[in-house]
CSV table of C-alpha atoms in Angstrom, one decimal:
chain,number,residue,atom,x,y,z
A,204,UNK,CA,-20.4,-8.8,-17.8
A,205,UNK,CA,-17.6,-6.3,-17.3
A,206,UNK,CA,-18.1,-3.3,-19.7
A,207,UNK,CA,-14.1,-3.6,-20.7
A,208,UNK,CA,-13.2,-7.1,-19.5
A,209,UNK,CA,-12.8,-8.3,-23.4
A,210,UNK,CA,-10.5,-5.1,-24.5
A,211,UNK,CA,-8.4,-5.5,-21.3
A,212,UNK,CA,-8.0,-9.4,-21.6
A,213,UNK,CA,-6.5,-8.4,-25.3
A,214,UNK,CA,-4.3,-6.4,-23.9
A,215,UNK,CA,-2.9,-8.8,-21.0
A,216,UNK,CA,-2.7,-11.5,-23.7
A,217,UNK,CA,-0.8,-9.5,-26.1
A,218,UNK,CA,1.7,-8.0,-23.7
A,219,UNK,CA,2.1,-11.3,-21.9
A,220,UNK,CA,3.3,-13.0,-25.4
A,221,UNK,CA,6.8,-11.2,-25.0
A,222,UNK,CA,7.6,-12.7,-21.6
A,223,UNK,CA,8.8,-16.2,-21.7
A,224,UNK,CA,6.5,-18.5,-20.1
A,225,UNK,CA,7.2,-19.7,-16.9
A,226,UNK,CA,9.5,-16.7,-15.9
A,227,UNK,CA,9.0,-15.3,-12.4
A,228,UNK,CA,9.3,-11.8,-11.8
A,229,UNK,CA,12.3,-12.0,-10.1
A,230,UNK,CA,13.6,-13.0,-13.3
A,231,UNK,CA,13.1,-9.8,-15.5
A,232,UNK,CA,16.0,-7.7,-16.1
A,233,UNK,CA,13.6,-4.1,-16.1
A,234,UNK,CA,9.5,-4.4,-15.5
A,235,UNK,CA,7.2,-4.6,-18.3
A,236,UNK,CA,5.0,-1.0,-17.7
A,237,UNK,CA,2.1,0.6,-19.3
A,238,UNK,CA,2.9,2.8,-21.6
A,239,UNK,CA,1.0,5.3,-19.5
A,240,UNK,CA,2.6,4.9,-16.5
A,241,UNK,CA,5.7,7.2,-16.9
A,242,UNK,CA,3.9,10.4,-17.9
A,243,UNK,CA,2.0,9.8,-14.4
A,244,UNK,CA,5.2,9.1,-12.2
A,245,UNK,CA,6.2,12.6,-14.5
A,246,UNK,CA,2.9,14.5,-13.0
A,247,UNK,CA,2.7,13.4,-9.8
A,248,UNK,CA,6.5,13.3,-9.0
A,249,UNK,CA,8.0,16.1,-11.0
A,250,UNK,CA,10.6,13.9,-12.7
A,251,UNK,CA,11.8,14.0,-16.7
A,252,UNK,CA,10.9,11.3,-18.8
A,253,UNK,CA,14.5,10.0,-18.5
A,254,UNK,CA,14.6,10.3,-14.7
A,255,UNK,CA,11.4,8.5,-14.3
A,256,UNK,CA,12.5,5.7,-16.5
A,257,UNK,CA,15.3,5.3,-14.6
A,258,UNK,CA,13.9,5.6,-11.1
A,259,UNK,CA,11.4,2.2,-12.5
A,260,UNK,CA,14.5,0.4,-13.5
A,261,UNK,CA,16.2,1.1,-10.2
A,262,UNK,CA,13.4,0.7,-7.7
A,263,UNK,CA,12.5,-2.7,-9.2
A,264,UNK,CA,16.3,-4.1,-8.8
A,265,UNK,CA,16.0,-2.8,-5.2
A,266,UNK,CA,12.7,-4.6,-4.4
A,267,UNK,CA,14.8,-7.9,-5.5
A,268,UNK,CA,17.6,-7.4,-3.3
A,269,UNK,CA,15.8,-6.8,-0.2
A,270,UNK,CA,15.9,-10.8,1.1
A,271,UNK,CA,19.5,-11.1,0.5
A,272,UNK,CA,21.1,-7.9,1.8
A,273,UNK,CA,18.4,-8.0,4.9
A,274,UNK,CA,19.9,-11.6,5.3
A,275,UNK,CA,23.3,-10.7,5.0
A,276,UNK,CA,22.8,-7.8,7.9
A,277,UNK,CA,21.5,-10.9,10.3
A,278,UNK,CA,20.1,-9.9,13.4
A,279,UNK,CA,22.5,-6.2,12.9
A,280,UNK,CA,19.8,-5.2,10.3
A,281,UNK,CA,18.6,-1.9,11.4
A,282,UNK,CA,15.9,-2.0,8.3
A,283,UNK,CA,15.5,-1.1,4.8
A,284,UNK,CA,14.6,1.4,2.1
A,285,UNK,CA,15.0,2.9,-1.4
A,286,UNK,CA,16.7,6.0,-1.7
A,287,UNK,CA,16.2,8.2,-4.8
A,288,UNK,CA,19.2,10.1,-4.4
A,289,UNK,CA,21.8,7.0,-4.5
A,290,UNK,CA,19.4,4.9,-6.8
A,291,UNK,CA,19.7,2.2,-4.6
A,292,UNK,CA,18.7,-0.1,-1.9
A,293,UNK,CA,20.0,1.2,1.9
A,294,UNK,CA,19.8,-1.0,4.9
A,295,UNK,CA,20.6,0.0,8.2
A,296,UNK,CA,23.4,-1.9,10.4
A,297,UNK,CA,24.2,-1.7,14.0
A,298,UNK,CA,27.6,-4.0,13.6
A,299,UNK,CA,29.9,-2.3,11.1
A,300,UNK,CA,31.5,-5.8,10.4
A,301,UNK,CA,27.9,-6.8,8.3
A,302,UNK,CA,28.8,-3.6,6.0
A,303,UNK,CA,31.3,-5.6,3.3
A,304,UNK,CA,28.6,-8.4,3.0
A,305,UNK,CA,25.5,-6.0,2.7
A,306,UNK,CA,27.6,-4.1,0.2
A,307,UNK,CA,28.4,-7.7,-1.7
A,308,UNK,CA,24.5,-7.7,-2.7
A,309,UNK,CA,24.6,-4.7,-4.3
A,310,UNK,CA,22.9,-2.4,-1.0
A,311,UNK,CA,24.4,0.8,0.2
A,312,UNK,CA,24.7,-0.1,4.3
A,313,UNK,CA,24.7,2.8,7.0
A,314,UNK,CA,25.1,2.6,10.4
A,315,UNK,CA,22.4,3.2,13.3
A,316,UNK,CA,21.8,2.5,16.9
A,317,UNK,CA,18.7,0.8,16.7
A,318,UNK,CA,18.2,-3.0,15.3
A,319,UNK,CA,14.8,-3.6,13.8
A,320,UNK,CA,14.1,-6.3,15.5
A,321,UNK,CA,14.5,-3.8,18.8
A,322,UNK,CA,12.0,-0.8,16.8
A,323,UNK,CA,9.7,-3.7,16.0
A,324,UNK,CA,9.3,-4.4,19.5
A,325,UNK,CA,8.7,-0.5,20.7
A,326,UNK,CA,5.9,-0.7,17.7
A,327,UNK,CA,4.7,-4.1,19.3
A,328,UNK,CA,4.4,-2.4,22.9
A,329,UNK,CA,2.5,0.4,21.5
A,330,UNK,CA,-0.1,-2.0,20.2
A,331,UNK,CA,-0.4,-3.6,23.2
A,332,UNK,CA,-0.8,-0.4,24.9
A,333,UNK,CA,-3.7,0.4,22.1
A,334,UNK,CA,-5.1,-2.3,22.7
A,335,UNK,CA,-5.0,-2.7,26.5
A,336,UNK,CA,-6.6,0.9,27.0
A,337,UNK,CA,-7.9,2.0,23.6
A,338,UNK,CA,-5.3,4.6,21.9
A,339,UNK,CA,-6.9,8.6,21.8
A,340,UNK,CA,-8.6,10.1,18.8
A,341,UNK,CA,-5.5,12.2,18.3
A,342,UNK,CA,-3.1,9.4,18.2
A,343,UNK,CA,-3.5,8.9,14.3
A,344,UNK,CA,-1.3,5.9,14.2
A,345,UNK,CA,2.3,4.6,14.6
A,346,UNK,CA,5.1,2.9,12.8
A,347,UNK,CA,8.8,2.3,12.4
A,348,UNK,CA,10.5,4.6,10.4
A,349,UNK,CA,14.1,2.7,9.5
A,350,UNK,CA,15.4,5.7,7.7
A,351,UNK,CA,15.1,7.7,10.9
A,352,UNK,CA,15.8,4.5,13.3
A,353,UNK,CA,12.9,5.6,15.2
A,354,UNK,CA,9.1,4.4,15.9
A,355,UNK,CA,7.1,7.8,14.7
A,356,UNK,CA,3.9,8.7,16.3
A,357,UNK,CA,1.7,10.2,14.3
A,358,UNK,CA,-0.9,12.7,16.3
A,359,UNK,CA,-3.4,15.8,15.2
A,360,UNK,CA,-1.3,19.0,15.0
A,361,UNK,CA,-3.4,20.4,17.7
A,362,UNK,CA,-4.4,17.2,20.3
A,363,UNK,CA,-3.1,18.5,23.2
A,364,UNK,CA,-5.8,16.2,25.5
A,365,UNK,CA,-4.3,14.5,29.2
A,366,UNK,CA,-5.0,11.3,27.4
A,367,UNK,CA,-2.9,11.9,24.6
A,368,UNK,CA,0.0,13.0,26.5
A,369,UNK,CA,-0.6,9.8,28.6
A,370,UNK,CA,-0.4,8.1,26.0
A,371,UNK,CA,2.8,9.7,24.2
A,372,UNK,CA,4.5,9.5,28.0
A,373,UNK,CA,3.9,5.7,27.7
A,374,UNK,CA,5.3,5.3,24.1
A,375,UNK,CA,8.4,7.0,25.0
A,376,UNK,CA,9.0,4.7,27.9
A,377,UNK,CA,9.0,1.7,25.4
A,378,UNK,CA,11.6,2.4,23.8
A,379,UNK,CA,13.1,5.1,21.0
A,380,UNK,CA,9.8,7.0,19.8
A,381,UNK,CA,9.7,10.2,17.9
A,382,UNK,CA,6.2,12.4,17.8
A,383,UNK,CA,5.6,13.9,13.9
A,384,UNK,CA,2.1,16.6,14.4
A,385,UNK,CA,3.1,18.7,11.1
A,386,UNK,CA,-0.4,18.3,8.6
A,387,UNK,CA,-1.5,15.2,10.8
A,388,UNK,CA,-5.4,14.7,10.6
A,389,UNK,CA,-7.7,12.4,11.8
A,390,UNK,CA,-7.9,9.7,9.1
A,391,UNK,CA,-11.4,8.1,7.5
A,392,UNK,CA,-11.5,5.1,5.4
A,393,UNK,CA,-12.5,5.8,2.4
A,394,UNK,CA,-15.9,4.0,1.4
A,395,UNK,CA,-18.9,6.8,-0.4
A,396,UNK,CA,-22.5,6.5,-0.3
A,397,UNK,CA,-23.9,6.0,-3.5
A,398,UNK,CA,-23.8,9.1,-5.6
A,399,UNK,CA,-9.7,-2.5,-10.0
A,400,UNK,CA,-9.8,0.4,-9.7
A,401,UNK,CA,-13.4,0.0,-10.7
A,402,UNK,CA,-16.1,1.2,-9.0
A,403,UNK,CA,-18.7,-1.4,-7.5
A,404,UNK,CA,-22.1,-1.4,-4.3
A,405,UNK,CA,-22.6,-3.1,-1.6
A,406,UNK,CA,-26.1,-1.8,-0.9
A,407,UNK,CA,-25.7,2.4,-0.5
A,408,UNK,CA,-21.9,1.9,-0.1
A,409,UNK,CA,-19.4,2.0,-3.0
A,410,UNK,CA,-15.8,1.2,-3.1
A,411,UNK,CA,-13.8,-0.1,-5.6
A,412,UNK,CA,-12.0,-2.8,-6.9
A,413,UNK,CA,-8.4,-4.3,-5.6
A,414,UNK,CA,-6.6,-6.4,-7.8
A,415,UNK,CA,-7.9,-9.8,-9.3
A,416,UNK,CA,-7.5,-13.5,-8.4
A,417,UNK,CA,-8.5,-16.4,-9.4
A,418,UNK,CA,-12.4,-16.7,-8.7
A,419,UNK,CA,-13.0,-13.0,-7.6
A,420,UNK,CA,-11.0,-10.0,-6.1
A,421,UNK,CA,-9.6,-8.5,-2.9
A,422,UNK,CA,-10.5,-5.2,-1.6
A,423,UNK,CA,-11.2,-3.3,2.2
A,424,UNK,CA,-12.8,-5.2,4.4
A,425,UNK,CA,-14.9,-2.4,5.7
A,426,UNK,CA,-16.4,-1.7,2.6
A,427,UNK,CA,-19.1,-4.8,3.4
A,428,UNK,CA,-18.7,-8.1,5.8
A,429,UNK,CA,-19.1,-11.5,5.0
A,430,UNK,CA,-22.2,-12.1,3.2
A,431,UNK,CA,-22.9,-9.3,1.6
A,432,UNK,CA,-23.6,-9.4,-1.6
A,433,UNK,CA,-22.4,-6.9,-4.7
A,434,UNK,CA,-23.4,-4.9,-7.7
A,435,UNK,CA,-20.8,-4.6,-10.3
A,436,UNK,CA,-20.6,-0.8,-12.2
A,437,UNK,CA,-23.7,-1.5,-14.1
A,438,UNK,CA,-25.8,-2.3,-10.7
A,439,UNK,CA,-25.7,-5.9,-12.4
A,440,UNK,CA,-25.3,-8.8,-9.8
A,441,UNK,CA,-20.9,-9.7,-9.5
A,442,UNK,CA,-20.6,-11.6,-6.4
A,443,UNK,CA,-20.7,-12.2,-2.6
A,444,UNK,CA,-18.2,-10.8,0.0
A,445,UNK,CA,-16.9,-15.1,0.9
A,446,UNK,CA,-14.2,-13.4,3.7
A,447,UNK,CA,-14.0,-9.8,5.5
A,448,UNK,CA,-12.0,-8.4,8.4
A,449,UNK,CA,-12.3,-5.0,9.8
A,450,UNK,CA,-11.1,-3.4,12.1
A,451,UNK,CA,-7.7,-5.5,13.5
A,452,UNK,CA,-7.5,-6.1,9.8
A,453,UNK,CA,-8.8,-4.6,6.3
A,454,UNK,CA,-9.1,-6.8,3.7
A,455,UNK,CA,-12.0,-9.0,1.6
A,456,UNK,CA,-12.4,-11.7,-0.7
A,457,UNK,CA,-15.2,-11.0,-3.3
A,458,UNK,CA,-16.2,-14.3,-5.0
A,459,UNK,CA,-18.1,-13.2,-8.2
A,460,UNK,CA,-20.2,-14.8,-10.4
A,461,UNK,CA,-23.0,-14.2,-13.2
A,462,UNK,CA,-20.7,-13.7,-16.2
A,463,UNK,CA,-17.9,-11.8,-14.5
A,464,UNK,CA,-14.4,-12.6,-15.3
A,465,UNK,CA,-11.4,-11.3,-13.8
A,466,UNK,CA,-8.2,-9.9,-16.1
A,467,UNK,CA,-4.7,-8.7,-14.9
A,468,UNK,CA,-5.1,-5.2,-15.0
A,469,UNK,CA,-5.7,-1.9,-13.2
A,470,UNK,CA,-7.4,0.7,-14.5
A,471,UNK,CA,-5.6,3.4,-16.0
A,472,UNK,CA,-8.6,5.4,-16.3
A,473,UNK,CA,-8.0,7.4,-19.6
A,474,UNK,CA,-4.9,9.2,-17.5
A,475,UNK,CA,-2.9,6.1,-18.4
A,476,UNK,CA,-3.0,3.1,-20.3
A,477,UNK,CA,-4.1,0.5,-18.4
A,478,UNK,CA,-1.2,-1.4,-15.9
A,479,UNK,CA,-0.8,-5.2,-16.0
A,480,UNK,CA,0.0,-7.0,-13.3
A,481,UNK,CA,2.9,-9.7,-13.1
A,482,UNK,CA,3.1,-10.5,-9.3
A,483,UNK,CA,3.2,-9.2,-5.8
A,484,UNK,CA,6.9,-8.3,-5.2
A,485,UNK,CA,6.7,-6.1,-2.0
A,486,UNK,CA,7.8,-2.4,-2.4
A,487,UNK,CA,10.7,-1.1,-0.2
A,488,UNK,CA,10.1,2.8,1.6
A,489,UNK,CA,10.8,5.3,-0.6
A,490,UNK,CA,9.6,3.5,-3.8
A,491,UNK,CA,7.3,5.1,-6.4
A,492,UNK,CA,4.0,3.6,-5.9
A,493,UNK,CA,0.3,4.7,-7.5
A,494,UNK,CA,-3.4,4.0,-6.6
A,495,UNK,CA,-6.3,3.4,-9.1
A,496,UNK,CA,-10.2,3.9,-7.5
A,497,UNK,CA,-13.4,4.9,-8.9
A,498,UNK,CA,-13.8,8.3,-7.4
A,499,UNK,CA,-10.2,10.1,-8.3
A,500,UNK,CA,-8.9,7.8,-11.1
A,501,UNK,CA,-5.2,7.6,-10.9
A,502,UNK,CA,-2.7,9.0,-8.8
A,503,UNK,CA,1.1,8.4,-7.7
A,504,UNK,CA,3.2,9.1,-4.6
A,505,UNK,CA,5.8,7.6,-2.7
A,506,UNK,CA,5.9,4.2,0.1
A,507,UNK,CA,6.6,6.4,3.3
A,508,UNK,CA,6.2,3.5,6.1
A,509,UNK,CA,5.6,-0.6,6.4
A,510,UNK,CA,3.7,-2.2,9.2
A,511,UNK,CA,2.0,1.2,10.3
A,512,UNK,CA,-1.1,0.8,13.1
A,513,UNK,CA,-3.7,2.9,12.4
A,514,UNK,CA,-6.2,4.2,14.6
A,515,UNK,CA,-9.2,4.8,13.1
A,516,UNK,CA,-12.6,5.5,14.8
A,517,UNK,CA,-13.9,2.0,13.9
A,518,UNK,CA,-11.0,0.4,15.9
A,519,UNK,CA,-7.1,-0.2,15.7
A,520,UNK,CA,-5.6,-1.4,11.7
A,521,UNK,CA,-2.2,-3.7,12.0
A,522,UNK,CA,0.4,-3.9,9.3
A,523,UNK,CA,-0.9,-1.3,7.0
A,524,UNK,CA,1.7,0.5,4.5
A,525,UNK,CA,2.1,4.4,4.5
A,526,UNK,CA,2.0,6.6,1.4
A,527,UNK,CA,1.7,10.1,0.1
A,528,UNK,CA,-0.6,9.2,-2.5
A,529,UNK,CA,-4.2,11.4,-2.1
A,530,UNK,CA,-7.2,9.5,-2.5
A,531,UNK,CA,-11.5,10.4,-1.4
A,532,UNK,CA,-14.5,8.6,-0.8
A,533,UNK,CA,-14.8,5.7,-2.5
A,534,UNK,CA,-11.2,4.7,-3.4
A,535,UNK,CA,-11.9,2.1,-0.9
A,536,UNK,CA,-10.4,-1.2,-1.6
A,537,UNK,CA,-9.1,0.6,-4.9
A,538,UNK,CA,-5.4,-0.4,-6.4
A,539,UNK,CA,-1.7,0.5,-5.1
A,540,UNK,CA,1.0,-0.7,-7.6
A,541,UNK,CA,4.3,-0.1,-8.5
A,542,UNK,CA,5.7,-0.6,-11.8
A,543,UNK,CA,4.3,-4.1,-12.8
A,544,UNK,CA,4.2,-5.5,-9.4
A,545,UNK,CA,0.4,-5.3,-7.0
A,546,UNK,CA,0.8,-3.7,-3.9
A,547,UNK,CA,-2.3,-3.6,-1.9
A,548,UNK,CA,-5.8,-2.7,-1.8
A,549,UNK,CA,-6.8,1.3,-0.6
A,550,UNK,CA,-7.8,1.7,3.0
A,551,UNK,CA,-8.5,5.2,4.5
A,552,UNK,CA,-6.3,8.3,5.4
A,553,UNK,CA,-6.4,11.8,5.3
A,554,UNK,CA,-6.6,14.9,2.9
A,555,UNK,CA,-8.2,14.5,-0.7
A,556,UNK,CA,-6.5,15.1,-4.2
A,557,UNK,CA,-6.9,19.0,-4.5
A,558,UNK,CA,-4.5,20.1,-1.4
A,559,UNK,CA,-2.9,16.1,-0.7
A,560,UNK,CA,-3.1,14.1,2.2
A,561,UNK,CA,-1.8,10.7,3.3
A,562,UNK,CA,-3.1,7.2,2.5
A,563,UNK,CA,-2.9,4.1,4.2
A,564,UNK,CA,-3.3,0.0,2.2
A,565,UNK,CA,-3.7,-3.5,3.3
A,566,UNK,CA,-0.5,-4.9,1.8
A,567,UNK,CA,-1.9,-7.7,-0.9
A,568,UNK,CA,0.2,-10.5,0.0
A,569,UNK,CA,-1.2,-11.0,3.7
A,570,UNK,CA,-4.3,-11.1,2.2
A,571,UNK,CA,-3.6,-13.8,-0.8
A,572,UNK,CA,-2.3,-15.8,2.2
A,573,UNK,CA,-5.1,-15.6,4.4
A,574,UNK,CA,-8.0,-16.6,2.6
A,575,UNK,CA,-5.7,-18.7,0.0
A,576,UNK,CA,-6.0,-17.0,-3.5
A,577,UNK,CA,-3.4,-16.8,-6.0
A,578,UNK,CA,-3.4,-13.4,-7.6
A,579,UNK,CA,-4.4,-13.4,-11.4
A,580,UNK,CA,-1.4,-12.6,-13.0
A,581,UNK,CA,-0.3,-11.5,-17.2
C-alpha cells in the first residue's frame, strides 16, 4: 500500500470538514491552501507573505470570471490573462463597444488588432504545416500569446538551418507571427532511467505521479503505453497503464490495484505541507502555478502560454500549457497546481532547477474527458 496514503487521507478528511458539502469550487469566496504553499509562492516568486496571500486570493477570483467576461467580448475577444500588476483578469477586444460589458464582470479590457479566434487560426496553419512536412529540430514549438496579440515561435537561439527559415517564412505568411530565440533549447520529456508527485517504474523508466481519480491516476503518456504494467515507490505491484497517447497527445490513465488507494493530495514533499485538491478550474496566463515530481520535489513559477505545440523529437504535442516552472528527469507525469485547483500532469521542456528552464503539461481536464474519470477530489 502507499507508504503515506493513511496520513494524507487524514488530512483530506480533516480539511474537507470545513467546506460545506456539496459546494463547488466556484462557490468559495478564497481557496482553501496548504499551509505550505505560501512560503513556496514566497521562494520561488520573491513576493512577502502578504503579497503572496493576496496574489492567491486574486488569481482564483480571475480564473472564475474567465467564462463570463470571454462571453461578454463575443467573437471581439482578443484573449485572456492574469496580470499581477492590476490584480486582475485582462481580456483583449478588437470592438471598443464590448469594453463597458467586459468591465461589468469585473475584467480590465484592452484593445488589440488581433481576435483570437483569427491567432487561433495562424496557430492552426502552423500545425498543419508541422504536420504536412514535419517541423525542424530548431522549431521548439509555437503558441498564441494574447498579451502580445501575436502567435510566438519559439526556436534554438542559434538554428540558423535553410529548413528553419523555411519554415519561419511559412509561419509569417499565415498570419501575425513573432519569433522569441532568447534561452530557447531543444526540449526533452522528462521520464529517468531507474537510478502525485510520487515517484513510480514502468520497467527501467520512472516518472511520477499526476493527480488522482477515481480507480487510478493520470500522468504522461510517454512515460509507458497501454499495457504496461507499474511498480509503485516500494517496487510493489500498483497498476496497469488502461489508456496512453504520445506523441499528438501526452497523457495516461493508470488503473491500480493490489491495495492501492488514491487520496486528494500532492505531495508537498517536506518543502510544503501537502496540497489538496478541490477541482480542476483552469488557470488563466500569468497565474502562479507549482509542480510536484519525484526527482526535484516542489517548485513554482508562473502559466506563460495555453494551447502551445511542442515539437519534440518523438513527434508534434497539441494543446500543452507553457510555464517557467524548472523540472528534470523524472518529473514526468508529476503535478501542476495552483492554489487548490489541479492543473495538469508534467510533460518535458528545457533547463533543470539549478540555472531554470521552461516546462510544458497536458492540461488535466482534456484528459478526465477523454478516457472518462472524474478527478478525486477533498
Amino acid at each position: 500500500m502507499h507508504r503515506s496514503a493513511a496520513g494524507r487521507l487524514g488530512l483530506a478528511v480533516s480539511l474537507a470538514l470545513s467546506v460545506a458539502a456539496g459546494v463547488a469550487p466556484a462557490a468559495l469566496a478564497d481557496p482553501v491552501l496548504s499551509p505550505g504553499l505560501l512560503p513556496a509562492m514566497r521562494q520561488d516568486l520573491g513576493l512577502t507573505a502578504a503579497q503572496a496571500a493576496l496574489r492567491v486570493r486574486q488569481e482564483n477570483q480571475a480564473s472564475r470570471l474567465v467564462p463570463a467576461a470571454e462571453a461578454a467580448a463575443g467573437a471581439a475577444l482578443g484573449g485572456s490573462w492574469f496580470d499581477p500588476g492590476r490584480g486582475r483578469l485582462v481580456v483583449a477586444i478588437t470592438d471598443p463597444a464590448k469594453a463597458g460589458a467586459v468591465r461589468a464582470t469585473g475584467a480590465e479590457a484592452v484593445p488589440v488588432t488581433h481576435t483570437a479566434k483569427a491567432l487561433a487560426g495562424t496557430k492552426d496553419a502552423l500545425d498543419q504545416l508541422a504536420a504536412a512536412k514535419r517541423a525542424p529540430a530548431g522549431v521548439v514549438s509555437w503558441h498564441v500569446d494574447p498579451r502580445a496579440n501575436t502567435v510566438v515561435v519559439n526556436v534554438v537561439e542559434d538554428a540558423e538551418e535553410a529548413s528553419v527559415r523555411d519554415f519561419l517564412d511559412q509561419a509569417r505568411a499565415s498570419g501575425p507571427v513573432t519569433v522569441h530565440r532568447a534561452g530557447v533549447r531543444t526540449p526533452r520529456t522528462y521520464a529517468a532511467g531507474v537510478v502525485g508527485g510520487d515517484p513510480y517504474y514502468t520497467g527501467n523508466v520512472r516518472c511520477s505521479i499526476g493527480f488522482s481519480v477515481h480507480g487510478g491516476f493520470v500522468t504522461a503518456g510517454h512515460c509507458a503505453g497501454t499495457g504496461a504494467q507499474v511498480n509503485g515507490w516500494d517496487r510493489s505491484w500498483m497498476g496497469t497503464f488502461a489508456g496512453s497517447s504520445f506523441p499528438g497527445n501526452d497523457y495516461a490513465f493508470v488503473r491500480t490495484g493490489g491495495g492501492w488507494w488514491t487520496v486528494p493530495v500532492v505531495l508537498g514533499w517536506g518543502t510544503v505541507s501537502d496540497a489538496l485538491v478541490r477541482g480542476s478550474w483552469v488557470a488563466p496566463v500569468g497565474t502562479s502555478v507549482c509542480r510536484s515530481g519525484s526527482t526535484t520535489k516542489w517548485h513554482c513559477g508562473q502559466v506563460l502560454s495555453h494551447n502551445e505545440t511542442i515539437n519534440y523529437a518523438q513527434g508534434a504535442v497539441h494543446q500543452m500549457t507553457g510555464t517557467s516552472v524548472c523540472a528534470e528527469g523524472g518529473d514526468s507525469g508529476g503535478s501542476f497546481i495552483t492554489g487548490d485547483q489541479a492543473q495538469g500532469v508534467t510533460s518535458g521542456g528545457y533547463g533543470d532547477c539549478r540555472g531554470g528552464g521552461r516546462t510544458w503539461f497536458q492540461p488535466i481536464n482534456e484528459i478526465l474527458s477523454v478516457y472518462g474519470l472524474a478527478l478525486h477530489t477533498a
